[in-house]
CSV table of C-alpha atoms in Angstrom, one decimal:
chain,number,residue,atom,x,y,z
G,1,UNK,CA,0.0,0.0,0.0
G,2,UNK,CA,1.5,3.0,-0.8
G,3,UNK,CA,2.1,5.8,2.0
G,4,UNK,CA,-0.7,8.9,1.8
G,5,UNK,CA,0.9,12.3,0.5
G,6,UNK,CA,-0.3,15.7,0.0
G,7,UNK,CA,1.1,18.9,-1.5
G,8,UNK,CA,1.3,22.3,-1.0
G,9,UNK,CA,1.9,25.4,-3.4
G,10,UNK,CA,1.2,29.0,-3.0
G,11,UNK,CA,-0.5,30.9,-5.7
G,12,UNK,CA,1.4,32.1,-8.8
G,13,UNK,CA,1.5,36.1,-9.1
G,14,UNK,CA,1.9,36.2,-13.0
G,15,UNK,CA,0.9,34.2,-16.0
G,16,UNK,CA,4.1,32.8,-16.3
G,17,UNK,CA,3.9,31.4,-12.9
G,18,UNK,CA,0.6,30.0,-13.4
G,19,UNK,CA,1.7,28.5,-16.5
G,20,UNK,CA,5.0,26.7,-14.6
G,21,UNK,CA,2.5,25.8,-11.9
G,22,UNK,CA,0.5,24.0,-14.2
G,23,UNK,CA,3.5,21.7,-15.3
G,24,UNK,CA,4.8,21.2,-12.1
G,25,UNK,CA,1.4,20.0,-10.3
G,26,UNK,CA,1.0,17.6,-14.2
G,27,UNK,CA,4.6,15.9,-12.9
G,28,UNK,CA,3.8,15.2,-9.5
G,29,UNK,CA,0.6,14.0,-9.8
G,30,UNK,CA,2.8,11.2,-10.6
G,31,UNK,CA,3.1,10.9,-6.7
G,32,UNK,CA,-0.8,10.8,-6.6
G,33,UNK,CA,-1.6,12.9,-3.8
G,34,UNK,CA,-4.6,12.3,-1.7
G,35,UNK,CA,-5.0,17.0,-1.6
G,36,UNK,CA,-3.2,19.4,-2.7
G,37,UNK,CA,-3.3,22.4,-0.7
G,38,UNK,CA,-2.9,26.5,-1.8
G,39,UNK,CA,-1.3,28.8,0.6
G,40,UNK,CA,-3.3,32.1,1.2
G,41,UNK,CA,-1.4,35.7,1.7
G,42,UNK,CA,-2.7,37.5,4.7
G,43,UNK,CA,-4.1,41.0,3.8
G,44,UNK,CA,-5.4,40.2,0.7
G,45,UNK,CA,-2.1,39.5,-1.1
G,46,UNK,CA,-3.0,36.6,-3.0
G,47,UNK,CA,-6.3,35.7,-1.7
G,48,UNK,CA,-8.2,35.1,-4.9
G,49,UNK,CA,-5.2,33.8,-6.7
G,50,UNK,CA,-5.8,30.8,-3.6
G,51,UNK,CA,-9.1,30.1,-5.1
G,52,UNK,CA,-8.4,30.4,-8.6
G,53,UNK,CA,-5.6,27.9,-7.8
G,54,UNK,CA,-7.9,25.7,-6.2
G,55,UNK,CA,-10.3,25.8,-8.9
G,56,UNK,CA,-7.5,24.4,-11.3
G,57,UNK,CA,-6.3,21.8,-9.0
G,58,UNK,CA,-10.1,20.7,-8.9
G,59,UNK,CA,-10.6,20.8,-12.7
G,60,UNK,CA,-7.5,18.6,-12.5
G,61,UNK,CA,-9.2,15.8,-10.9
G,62,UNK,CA,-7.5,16.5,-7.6
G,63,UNK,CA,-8.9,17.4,-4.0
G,64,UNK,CA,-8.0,20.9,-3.9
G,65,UNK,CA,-7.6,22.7,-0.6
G,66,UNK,CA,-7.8,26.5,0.1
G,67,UNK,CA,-6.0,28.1,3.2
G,68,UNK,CA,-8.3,30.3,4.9
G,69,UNK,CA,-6.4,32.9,7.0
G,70,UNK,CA,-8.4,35.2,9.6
G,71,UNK,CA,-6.2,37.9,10.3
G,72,UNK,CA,-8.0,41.3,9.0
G,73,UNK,CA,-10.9,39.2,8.1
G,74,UNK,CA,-14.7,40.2,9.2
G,75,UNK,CA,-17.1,37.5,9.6
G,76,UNK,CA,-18.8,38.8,7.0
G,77,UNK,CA,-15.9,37.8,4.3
G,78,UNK,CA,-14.9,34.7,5.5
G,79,UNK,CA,-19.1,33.8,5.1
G,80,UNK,CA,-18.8,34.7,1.4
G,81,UNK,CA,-15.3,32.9,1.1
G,82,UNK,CA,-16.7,29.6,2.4
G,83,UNK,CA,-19.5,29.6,0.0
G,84,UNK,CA,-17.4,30.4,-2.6
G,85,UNK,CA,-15.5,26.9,-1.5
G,86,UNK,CA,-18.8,25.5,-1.4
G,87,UNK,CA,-19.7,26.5,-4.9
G,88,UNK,CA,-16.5,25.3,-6.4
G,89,UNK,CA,-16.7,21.7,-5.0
G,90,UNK,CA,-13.9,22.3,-2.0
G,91,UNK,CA,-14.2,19.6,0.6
G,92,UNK,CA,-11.8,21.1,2.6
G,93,UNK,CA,-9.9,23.7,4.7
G,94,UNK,CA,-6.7,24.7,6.3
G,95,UNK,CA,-7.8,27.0,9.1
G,96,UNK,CA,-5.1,29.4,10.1
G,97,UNK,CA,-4.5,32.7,12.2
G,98,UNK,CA,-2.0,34.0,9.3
G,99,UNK,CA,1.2,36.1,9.7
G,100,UNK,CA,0.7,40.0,10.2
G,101,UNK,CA,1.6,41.7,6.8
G,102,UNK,CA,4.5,44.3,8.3
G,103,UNK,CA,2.8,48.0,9.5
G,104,UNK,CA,-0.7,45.9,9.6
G,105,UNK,CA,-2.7,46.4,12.6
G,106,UNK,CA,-4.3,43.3,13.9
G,107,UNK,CA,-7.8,44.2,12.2
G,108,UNK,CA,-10.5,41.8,11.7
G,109,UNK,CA,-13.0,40.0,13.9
G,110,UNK,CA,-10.6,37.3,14.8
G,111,UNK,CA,-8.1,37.0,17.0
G,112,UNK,CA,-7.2,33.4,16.4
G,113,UNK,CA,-7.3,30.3,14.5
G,114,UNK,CA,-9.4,28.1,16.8
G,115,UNK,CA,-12.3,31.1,16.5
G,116,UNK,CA,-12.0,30.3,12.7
G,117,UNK,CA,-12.2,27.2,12.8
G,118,UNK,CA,-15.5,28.1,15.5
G,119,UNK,CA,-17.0,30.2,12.9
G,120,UNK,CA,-16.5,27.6,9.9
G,121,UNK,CA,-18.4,24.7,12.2
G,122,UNK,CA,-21.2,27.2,13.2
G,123,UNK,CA,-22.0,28.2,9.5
G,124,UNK,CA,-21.2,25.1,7.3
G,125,UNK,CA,-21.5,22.0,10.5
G,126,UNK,CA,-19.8,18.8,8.5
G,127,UNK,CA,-19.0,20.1,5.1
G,128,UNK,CA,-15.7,20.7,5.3
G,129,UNK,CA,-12.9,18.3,6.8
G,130,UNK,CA,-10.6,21.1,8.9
G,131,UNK,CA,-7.1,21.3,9.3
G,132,UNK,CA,-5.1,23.2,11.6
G,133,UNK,CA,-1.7,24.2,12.1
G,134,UNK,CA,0.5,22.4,14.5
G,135,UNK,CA,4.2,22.9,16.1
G,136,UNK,CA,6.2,20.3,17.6
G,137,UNK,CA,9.0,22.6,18.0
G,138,UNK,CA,6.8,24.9,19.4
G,139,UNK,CA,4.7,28.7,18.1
G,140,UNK,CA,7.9,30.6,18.2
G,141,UNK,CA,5.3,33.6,19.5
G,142,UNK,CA,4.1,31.2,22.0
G,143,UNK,CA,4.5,32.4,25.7
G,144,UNK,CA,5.7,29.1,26.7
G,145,UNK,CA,5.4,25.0,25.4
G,146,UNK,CA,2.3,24.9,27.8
G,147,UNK,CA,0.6,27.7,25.8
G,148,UNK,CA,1.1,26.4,22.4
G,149,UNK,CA,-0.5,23.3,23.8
G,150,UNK,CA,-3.5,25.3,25.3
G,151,UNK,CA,-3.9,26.9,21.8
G,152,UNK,CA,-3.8,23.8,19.9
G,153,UNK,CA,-6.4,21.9,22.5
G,154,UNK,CA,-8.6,24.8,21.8
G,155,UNK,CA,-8.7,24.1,17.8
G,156,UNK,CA,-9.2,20.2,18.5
G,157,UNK,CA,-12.2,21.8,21.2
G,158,UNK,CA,-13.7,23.8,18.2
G,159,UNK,CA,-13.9,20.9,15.7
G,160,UNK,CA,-10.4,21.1,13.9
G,161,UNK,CA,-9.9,17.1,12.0
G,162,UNK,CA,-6.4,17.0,11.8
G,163,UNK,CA,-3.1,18.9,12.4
G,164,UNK,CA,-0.4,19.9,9.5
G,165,UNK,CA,2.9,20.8,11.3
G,166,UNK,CA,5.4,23.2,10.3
G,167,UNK,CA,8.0,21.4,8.8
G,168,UNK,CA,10.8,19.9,11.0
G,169,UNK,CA,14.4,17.8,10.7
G,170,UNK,CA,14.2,16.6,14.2
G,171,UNK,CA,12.0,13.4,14.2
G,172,UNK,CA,12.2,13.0,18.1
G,173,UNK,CA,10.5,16.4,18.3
G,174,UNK,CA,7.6,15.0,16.5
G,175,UNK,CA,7.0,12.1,18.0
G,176,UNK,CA,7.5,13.4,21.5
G,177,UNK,CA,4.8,16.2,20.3
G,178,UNK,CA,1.9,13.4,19.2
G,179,UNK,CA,2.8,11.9,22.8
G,180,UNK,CA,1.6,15.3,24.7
G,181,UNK,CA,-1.1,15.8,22.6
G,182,UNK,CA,-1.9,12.3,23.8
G,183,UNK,CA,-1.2,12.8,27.0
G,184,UNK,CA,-3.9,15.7,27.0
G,185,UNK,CA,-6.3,13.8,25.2
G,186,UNK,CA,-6.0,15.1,21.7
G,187,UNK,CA,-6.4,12.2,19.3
G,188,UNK,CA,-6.8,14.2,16.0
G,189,UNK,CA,-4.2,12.7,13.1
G,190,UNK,CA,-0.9,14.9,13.3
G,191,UNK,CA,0.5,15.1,9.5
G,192,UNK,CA,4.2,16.1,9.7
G,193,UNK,CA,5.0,18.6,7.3
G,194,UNK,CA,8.0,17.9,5.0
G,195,UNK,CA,10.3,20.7,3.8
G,196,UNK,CA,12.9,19.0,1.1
G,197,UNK,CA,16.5,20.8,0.8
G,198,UNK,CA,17.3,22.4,-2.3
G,199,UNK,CA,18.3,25.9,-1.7
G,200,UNK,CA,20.7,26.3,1.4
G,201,UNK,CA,20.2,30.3,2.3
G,202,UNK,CA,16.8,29.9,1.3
G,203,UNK,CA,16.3,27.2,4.0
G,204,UNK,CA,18.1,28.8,6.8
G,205,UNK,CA,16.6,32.6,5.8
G,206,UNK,CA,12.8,30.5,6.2
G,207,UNK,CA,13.7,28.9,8.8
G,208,UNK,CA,15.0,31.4,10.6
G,209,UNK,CA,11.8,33.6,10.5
G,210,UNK,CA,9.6,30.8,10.9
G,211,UNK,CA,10.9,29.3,13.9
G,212,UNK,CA,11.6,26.0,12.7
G,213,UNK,CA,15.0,24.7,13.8
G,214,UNK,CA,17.3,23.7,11.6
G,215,UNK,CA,20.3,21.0,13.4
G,216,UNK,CA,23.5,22.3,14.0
G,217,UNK,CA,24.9,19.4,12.0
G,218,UNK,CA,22.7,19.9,9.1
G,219,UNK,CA,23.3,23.7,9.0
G,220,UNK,CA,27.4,23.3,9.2
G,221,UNK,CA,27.3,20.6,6.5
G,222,UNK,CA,25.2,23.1,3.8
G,223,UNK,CA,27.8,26.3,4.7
G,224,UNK,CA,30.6,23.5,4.2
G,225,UNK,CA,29.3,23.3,0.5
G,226,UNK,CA,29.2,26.7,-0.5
G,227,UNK,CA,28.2,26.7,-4.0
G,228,UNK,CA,27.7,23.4,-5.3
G,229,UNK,CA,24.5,23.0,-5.8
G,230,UNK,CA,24.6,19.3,-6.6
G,231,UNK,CA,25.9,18.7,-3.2
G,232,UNK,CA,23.6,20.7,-1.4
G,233,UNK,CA,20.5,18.7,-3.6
G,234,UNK,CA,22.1,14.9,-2.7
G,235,UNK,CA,22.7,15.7,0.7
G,236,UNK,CA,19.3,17.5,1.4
G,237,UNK,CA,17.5,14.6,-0.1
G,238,UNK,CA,19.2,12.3,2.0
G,239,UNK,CA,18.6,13.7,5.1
G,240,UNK,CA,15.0,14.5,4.5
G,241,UNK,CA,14.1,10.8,2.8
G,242,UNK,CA,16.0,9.8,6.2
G,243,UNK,CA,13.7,12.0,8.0
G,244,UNK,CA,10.3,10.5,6.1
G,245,UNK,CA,11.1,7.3,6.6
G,246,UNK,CA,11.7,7.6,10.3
G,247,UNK,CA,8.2,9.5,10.3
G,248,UNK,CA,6.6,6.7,8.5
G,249,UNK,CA,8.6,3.6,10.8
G,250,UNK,CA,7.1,5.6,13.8
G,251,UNK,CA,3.4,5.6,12.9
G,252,UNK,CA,2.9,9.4,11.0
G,253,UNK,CA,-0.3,9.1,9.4
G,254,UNK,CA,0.8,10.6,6.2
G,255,UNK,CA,3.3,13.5,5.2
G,256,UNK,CA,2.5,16.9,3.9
G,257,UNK,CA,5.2,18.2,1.0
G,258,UNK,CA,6.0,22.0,1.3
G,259,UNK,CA,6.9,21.7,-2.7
G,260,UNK,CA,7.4,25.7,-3.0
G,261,UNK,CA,6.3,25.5,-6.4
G,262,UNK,CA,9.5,23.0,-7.5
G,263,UNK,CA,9.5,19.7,-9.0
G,264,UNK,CA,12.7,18.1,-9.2
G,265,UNK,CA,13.7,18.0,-5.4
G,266,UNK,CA,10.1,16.7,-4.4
G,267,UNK,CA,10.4,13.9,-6.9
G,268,UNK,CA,14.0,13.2,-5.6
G,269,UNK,CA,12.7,13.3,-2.6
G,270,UNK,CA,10.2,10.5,-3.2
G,271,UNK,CA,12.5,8.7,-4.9
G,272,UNK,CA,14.4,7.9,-1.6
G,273,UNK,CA,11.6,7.2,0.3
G,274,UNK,CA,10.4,4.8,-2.3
């Protein structure tokens, strides 16, 4: 039986981009993913390219999967963007807070992701399976690990179906993660979210403002190659198929791609893993 896989992209802000899009999700269908999922730019940024995105993936043949981001949203919108889902044939959701665009004031009628994910239960009940996002390496704006843990209960509490982590290269974090959720009762599938190596500076530049911690070891080795890019590709794919399969051995119910719009290292990637 082969091992359930979904993919992410974020929505292409030119014609050209939709039209590379377009190729790169035609080569990994080859992966057949069970969704794939289109990021959502807080603030209005690429908020209808997510659903035009969506649409395509649809018309495809695919599960596509909108992210829905509250920040700066009023009730009122996030009403009309759900039955625009509707309309289009979306199942489901990614429910998230969303990053502050820079100079924007918080804005909106929500505060945070499990008041979304509230509001989408209250207006649509059933129709849409939920996802949330998750940390095993913990919010990097949360007060403490106990907090992050009180904010995630109280997404599981408002009817969120499963969690997509940030991505991660420490598999012990993970697993030791699903064990406190356990521990406090919350037995919602956690999807570990899968970032492949490609690009050193862009990794550790992302990573650094996402709060996702790359290993000493792992960051030492990229610097150590400098330019050659074929190094930094073979060794990134090895570490990350390493990473998967250790995922998989220890009971992950599927893995969540963050492709950034690429096809070859994903593929590699996959590869690997078999």
């Amino acid at each position: 039986m082969s091992f359930p896989l979904s993919l992410e992209f974020f929505p292409p802000k030119t014609p050209e981009g939709a039209q590379k899009l377009r190729a790169t999700r035609q080569q990994l269908y080859a992966l057949k993913p069970e969704f794939c999922s289109v990021t959502f730019g807080a603030g209005g940024s690429t908020q209808e390219g997510t659903l035009d995105t969506v649409r395509e993936v649809l018309l495809e043949g695919v599960s596509g999967v909108p992210h829905l981001s509250c920040i700066g949203q009023t009730r009122e919108s996030i009403r009309e963007r759900l039955a625009s889902y509707r309309a289009a044939g979306v199942q489901r959701v990614v429910a998230l807070r969303g990053d502050l665009p820079s100079g924007y004031g918080m804005g909106g009628e929500f505060r945070y992701a499990s008041e979304l994910v509230e509001f989408i239960r209250s207006e649509t009940g059933d129709a849409f399976h939920i996802s949330v996002a998750a940390y095993p390496e913990v919010h990097p704006q949360a007060r403490s690990p106990q907090a992050d843990l009180d904010a995630f209960q109280a997404k599981v509490s408002a009817g969120a179906d499963t969690g997509i982590t940030q991505y991660f290269f420490n598999a012990d974090a993970y697993f030791r993660y699903r064990e406190e959720l356990r521990k406090h009762g919350m037995n919602i599938p956690i999807i570990p979210g899968i970032m492949p190596i490609s690009n050193s500076t862009q990794l550790l530049r992302f990573s650094d403002a996402c709060g996702a911690e790359v290993p000493r070891w792992i960051r030492l080795r990229l610097q150590s190659y400098g330019d050659d890019v074929a190094s930094i590709k073979d060794f990134g794919a090895d570490v990350v198929a390493h990473l998967c399969q250790r995922l998989r051995d220890g009971g992950a119910p599927a893995l969540h791609i963050y492709t950034l719009n690429q096809t070859a290292a994903v593929l590699e990637l996959m590869k690997r893993v078999g």
